[in-house]
CSV table of C-alpha atoms in Angstrom, one decimal:
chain,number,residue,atom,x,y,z
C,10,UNK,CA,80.5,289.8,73.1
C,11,UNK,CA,78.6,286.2,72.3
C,12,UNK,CA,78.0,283.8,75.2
C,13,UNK,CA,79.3,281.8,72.3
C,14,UNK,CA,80.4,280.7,69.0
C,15,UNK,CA,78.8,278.1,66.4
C,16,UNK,CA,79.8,277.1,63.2
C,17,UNK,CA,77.1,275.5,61.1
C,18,UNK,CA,78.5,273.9,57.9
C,19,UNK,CA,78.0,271.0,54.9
C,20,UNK,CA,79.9,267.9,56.1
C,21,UNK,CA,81.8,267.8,52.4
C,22,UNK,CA,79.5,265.0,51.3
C,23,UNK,CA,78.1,266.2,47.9
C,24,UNK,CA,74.5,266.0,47.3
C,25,UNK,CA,72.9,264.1,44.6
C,26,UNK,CA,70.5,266.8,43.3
C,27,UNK,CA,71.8,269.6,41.6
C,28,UNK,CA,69.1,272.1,42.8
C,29,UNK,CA,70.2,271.7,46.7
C,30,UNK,CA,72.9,274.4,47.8
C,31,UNK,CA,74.6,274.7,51.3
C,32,UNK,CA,75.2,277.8,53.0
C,33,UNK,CA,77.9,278.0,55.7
C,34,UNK,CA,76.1,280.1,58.6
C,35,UNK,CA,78.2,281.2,62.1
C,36,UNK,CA,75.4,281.6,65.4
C,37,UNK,CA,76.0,283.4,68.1
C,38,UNK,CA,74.7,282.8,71.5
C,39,UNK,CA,73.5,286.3,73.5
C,40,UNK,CA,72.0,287.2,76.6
C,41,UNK,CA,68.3,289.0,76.0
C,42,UNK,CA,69.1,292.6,75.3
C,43,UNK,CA,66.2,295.0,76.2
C,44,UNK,CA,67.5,297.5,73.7
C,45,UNK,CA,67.4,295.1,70.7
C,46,UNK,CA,65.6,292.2,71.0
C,47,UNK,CA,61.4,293.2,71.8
C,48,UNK,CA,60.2,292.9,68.7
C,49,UNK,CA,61.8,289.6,67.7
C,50,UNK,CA,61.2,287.8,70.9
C,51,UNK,CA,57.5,289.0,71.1
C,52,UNK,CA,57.5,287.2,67.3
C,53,UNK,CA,59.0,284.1,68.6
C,54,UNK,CA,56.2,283.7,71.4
C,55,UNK,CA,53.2,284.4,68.9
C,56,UNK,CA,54.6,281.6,66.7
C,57,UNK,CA,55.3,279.4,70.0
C,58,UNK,CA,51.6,279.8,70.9
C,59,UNK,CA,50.1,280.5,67.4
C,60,UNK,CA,46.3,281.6,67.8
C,61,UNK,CA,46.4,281.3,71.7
C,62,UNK,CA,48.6,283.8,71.9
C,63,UNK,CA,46.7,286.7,72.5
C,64,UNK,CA,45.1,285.7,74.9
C,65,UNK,CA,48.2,284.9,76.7
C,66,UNK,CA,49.5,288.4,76.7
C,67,UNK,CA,52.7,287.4,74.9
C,68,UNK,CA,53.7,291.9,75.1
C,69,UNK,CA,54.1,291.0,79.1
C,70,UNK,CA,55.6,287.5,78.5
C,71,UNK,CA,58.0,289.3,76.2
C,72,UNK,CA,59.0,292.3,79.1
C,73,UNK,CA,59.0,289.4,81.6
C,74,UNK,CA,61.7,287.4,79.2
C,75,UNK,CA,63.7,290.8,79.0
C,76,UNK,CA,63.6,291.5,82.8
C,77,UNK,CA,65.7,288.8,83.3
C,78,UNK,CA,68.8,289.4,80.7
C,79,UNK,CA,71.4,287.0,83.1
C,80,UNK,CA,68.8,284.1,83.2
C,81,UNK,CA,67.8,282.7,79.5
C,82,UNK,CA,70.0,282.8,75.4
C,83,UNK,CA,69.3,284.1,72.3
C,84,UNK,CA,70.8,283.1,68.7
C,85,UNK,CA,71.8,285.4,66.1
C,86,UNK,CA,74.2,285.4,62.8
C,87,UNK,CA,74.5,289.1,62.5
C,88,UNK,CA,76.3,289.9,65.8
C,89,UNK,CA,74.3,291.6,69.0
C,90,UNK,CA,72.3,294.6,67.3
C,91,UNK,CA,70.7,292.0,65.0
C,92,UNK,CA,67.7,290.0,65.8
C,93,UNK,CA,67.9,287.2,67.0
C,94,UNK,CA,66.6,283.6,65.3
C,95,UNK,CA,65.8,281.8,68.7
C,96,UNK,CA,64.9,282.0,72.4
C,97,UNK,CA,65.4,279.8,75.2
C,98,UNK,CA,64.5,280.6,79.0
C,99,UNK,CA,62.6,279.5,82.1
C,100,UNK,CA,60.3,282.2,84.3
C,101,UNK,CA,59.4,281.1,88.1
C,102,UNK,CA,55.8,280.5,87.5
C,103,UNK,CA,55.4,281.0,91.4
C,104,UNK,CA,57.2,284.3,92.0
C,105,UNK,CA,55.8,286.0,88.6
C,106,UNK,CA,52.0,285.0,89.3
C,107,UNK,CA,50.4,287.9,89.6
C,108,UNK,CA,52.1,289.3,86.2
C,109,UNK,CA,49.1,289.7,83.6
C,110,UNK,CA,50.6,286.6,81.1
C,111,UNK,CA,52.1,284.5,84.0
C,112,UNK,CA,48.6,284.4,85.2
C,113,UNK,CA,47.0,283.8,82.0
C,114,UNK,CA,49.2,281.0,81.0
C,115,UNK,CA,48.5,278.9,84.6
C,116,UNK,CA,44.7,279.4,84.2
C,117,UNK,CA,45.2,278.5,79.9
C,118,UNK,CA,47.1,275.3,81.5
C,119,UNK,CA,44.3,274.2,83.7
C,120,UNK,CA,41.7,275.1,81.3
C,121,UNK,CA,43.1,272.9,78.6
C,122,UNK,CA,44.3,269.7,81.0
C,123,UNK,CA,41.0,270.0,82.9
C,124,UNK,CA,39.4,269.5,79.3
C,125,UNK,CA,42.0,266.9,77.9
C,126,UNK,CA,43.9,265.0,80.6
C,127,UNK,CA,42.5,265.4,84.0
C,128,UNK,CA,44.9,263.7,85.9
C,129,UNK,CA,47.2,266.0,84.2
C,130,UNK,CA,44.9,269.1,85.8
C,131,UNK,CA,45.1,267.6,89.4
C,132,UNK,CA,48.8,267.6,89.1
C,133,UNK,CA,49.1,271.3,87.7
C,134,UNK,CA,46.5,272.1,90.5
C,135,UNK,CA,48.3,270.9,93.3
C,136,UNK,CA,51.6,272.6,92.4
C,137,UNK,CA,49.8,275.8,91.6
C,138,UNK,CA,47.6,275.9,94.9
C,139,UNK,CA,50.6,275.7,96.9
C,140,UNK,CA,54.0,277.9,97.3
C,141,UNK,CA,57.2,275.1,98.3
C,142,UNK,CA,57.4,274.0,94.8
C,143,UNK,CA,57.9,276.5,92.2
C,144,UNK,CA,57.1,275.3,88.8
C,145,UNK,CA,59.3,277.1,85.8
C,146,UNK,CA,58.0,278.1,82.5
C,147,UNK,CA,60.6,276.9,80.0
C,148,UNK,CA,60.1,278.9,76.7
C,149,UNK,CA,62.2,277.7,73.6
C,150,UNK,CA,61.2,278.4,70.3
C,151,UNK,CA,63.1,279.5,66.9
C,152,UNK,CA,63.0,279.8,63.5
C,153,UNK,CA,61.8,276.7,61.5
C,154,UNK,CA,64.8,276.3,59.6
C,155,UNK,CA,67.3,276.8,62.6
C,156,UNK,CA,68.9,273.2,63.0
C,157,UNK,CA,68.6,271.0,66.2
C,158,UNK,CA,72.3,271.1,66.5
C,159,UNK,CA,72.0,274.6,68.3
C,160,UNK,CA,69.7,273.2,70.6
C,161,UNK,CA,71.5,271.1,73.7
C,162,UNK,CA,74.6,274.1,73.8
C,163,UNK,CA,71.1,276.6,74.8
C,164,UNK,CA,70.3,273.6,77.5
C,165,UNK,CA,73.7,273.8,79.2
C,166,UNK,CA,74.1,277.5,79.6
C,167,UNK,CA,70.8,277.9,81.0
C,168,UNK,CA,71.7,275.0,83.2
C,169,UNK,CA,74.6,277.2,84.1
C,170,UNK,CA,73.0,280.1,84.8
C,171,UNK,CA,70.3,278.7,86.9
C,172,UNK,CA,72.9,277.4,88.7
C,173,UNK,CA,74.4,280.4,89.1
C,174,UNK,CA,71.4,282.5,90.2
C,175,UNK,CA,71.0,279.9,92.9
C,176,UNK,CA,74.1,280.4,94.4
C,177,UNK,CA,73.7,284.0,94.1
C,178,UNK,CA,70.2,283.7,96.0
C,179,UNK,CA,67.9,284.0,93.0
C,180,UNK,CA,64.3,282.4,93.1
C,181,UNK,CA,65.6,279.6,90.3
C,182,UNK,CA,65.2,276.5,92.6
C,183,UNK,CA,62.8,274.5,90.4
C,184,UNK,CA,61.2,271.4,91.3
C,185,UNK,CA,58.9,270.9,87.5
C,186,UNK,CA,59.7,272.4,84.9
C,187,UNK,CA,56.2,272.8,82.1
C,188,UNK,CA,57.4,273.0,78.3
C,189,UNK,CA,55.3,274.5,75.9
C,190,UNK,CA,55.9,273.2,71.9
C,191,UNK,CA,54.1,273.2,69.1
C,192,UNK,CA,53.0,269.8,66.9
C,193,UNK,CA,51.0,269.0,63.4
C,194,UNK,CA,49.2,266.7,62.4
C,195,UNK,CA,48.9,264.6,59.2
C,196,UNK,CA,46.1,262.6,58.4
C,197,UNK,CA,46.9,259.5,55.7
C,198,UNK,CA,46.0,261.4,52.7
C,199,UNK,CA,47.9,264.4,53.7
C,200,UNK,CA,51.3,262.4,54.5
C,201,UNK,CA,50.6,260.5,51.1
C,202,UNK,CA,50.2,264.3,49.3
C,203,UNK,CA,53.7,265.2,50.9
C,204,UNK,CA,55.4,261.8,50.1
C,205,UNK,CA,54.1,261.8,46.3
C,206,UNK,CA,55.6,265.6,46.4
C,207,UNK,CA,58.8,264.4,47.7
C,208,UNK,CA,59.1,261.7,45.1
C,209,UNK,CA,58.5,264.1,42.3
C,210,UNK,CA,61.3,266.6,43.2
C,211,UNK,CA,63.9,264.0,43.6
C,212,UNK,CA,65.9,262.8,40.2
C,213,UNK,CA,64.5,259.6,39.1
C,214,UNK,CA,66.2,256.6,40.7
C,215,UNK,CA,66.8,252.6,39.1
C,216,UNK,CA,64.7,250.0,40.4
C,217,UNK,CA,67.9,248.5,41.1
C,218,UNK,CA,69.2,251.8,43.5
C,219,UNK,CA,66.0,251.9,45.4
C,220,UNK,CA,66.3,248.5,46.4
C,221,UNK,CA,70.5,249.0,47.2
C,222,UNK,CA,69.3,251.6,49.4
C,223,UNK,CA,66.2,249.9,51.2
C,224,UNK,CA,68.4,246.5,52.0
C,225,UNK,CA,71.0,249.2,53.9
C,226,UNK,CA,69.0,251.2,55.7
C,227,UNK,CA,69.2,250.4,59.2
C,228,UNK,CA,66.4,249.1,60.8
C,229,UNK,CA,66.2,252.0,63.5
C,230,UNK,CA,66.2,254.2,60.7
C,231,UNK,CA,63.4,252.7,59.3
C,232,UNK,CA,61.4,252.7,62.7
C,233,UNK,CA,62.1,256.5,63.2
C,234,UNK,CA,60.3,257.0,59.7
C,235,UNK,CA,57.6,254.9,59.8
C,236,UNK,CA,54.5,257.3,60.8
C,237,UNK,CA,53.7,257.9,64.2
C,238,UNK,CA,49.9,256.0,65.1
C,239,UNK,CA,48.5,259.5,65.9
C,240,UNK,CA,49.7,261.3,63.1
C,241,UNK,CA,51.2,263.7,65.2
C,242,UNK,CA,55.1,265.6,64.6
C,243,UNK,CA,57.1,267.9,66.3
C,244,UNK,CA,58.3,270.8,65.0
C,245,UNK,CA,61.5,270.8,67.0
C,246,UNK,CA,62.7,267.3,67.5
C,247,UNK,CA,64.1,267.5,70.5
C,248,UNK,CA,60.7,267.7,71.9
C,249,UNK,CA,60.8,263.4,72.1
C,250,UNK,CA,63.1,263.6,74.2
C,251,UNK,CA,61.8,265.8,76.8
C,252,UNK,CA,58.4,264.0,76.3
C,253,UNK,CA,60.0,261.1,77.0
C,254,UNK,CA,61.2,262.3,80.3
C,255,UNK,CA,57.6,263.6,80.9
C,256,UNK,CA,55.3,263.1,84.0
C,257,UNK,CA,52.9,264.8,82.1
C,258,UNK,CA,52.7,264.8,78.0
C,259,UNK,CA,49.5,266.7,76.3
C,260,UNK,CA,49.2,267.2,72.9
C,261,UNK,CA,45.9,269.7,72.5
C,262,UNK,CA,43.9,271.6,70.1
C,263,UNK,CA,44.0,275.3,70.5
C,264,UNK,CA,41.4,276.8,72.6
C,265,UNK,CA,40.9,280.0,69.7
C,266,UNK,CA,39.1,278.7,66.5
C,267,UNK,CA,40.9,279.2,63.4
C,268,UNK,CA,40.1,282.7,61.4
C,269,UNK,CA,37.4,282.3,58.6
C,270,UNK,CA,39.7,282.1,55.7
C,271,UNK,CA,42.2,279.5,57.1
C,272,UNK,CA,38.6,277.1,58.4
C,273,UNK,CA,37.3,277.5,54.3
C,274,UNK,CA,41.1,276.6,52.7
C,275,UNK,CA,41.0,273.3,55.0
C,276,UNK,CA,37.3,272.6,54.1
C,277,UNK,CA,38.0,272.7,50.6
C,278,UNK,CA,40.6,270.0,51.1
C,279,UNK,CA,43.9,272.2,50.1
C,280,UNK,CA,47.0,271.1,52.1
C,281,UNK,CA,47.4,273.0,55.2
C,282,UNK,CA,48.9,272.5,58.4
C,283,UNK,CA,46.4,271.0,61.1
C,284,UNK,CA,48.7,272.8,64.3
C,285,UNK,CA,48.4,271.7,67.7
C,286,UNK,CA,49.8,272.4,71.0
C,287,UNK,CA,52.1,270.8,73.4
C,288,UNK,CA,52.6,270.8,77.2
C,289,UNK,CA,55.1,269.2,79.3
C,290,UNK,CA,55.6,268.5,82.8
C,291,UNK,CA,59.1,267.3,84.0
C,292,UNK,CA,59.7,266.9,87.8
C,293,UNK,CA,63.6,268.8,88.1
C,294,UNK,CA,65.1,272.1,87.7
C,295,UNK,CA,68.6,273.1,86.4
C,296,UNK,CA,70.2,269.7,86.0
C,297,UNK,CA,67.0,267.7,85.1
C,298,UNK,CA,67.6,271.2,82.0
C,299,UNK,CA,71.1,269.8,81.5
C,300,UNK,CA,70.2,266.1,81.7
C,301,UNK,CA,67.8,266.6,78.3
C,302,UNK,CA,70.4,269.0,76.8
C,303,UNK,CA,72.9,266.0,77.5
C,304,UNK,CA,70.5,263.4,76.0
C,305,UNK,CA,70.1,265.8,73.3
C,306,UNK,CA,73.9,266.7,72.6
C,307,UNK,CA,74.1,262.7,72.2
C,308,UNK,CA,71.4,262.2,69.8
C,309,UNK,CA,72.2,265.2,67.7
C,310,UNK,CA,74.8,266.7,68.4
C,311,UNK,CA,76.1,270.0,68.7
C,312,UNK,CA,77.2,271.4,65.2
């Protein structure tokens, strides 16, 4: 049986093109299953740390994630043999460091704040030369078009079931948490590209309508478009938020250079996404988890 429930569905507002259609989708929320899931998880990791991710071990991460089936949700429309669409989960850091990937994600998160944001490095230094504080690797990642609404539920049942491994003894007492995302960038010309793209598909509008709409957009609204000064997006919104809680908040290159191919499409100036990593650090465990899914539930809500 499903952890839970969700219904995602059109709110009955019709659309104003006649090429968009909605699709009523129902996601369940699983534990990890061992028997089903491997593949699909191990997926989900390569895209979380796109070309890094070999080096990172992501066939040990993946055993690691499915080690601890009580701790951690998956999402899936198809019921429990089916794959599943998203992961979300935290690992103790401290009592999984000698596992192969464990060990190679602490020294990839030196490596890269030692090179970007030392102050960040001392911090991740400290808590990794010592053994009081355990720091716990929160993995969350799913499919791009999975909507944000499935997001701060995820949040509160792992709060729950941190929670409850605590009280059953379990090494889930967390005092930083380190998130891992993923970003892109846009330079000018490539956010111009995308907005004259945008304009073309939708129908023509009046001079008249376009003005109507700018005078009643709110002005929040407005600030939330306008583009960011660095260029830089999430590809899971909910990642503002948890940066925003932040002691720490590193946006990086990746360490691995991109293949040949991709290096000669981007020199030739077709459109491609310019990817980049995100870390993390948030000083909590399990509530600080269900504070952001709270903040979250509020700014999104929950389907």
């Amino acid at each position: 049986m499903p952890k839970r429930k969700q219904d995602s569905d059109d709110d009955g507002n019709e659309s104003s093109s006649s090429d968009v259609s909605l699709v009523d989708v129902s996601f369940e929320f699983f534990d990890p299953n061992p028997n089903v899931d491997y593949h699909a998880i191990k997926r989900l990791l390569t895209q979380l740390f796109q070309r890094d991710a070999e080096q990172l071990h992501t066939h040990e991460l993946t055993e690691l994630v499915l080690a601890q089936p009580t701790v951690g949700t998956t999402i899936k429309t198809d019921g429990i043999e089916s794959d599943p669409f998203a992961l979300f989960t935290v690992l103790n850091m401290h009592l999984h460091h000698q596992n192969t990937s464990v060990k190679a994600i602490a020294n990839y998160l030196l490596s890269v704040t030692e090179a970007h944001d030392p102050p960040f490095h001392a911090t991740l230094k400290a808590l990794f030369s010592q053994s009081e504080a355990h720091v716990g690797l929160v993995l969350c990642e799913r499919l791009v078009n999975m909507p944000v609404q499935v997001v701060p539920p995820m949040y509160n049942m792992l709060a729950d079931e941190v929670k409850w491994a605590n009280a059953d003894g379990e090494p889930y007492q967390f005092t930083h948490l380190i998130f891992i995302s993923r970003v892109y960038h846009l330079s000018e010309e490539e956010e111009s590209q995308l907005a004259n793209k945008a304009s073309a598909r939708r129908r023509p509008e009046t001079n008249s309508s376009v003005k109507k709409q700018k005078k009643q957009r709110p002005e929040a609204e407005q600030n939330e478009m306008a583009r960011p000064a660095d260029g830089v997006y999430p590809f899971h919104p909910e990642d503002d938020i948890v940066s925003k809680a932040a002691l720490h908040s590193l946006t990086y290159p990746y360490v691995s250079p991109l293949p040949p191919l991709v290096q000669e499409t981007r020199s030739r100036d077709t459109f491609g996404l310019d990817i980049r990593g995100r870390m993390m650090l948030v000083v909590g465990g399990g509530e600080m988890i269900r504070d952001l899914g709270g903040r979250m539930a509020t700014l999104y809500g929950t389907g």
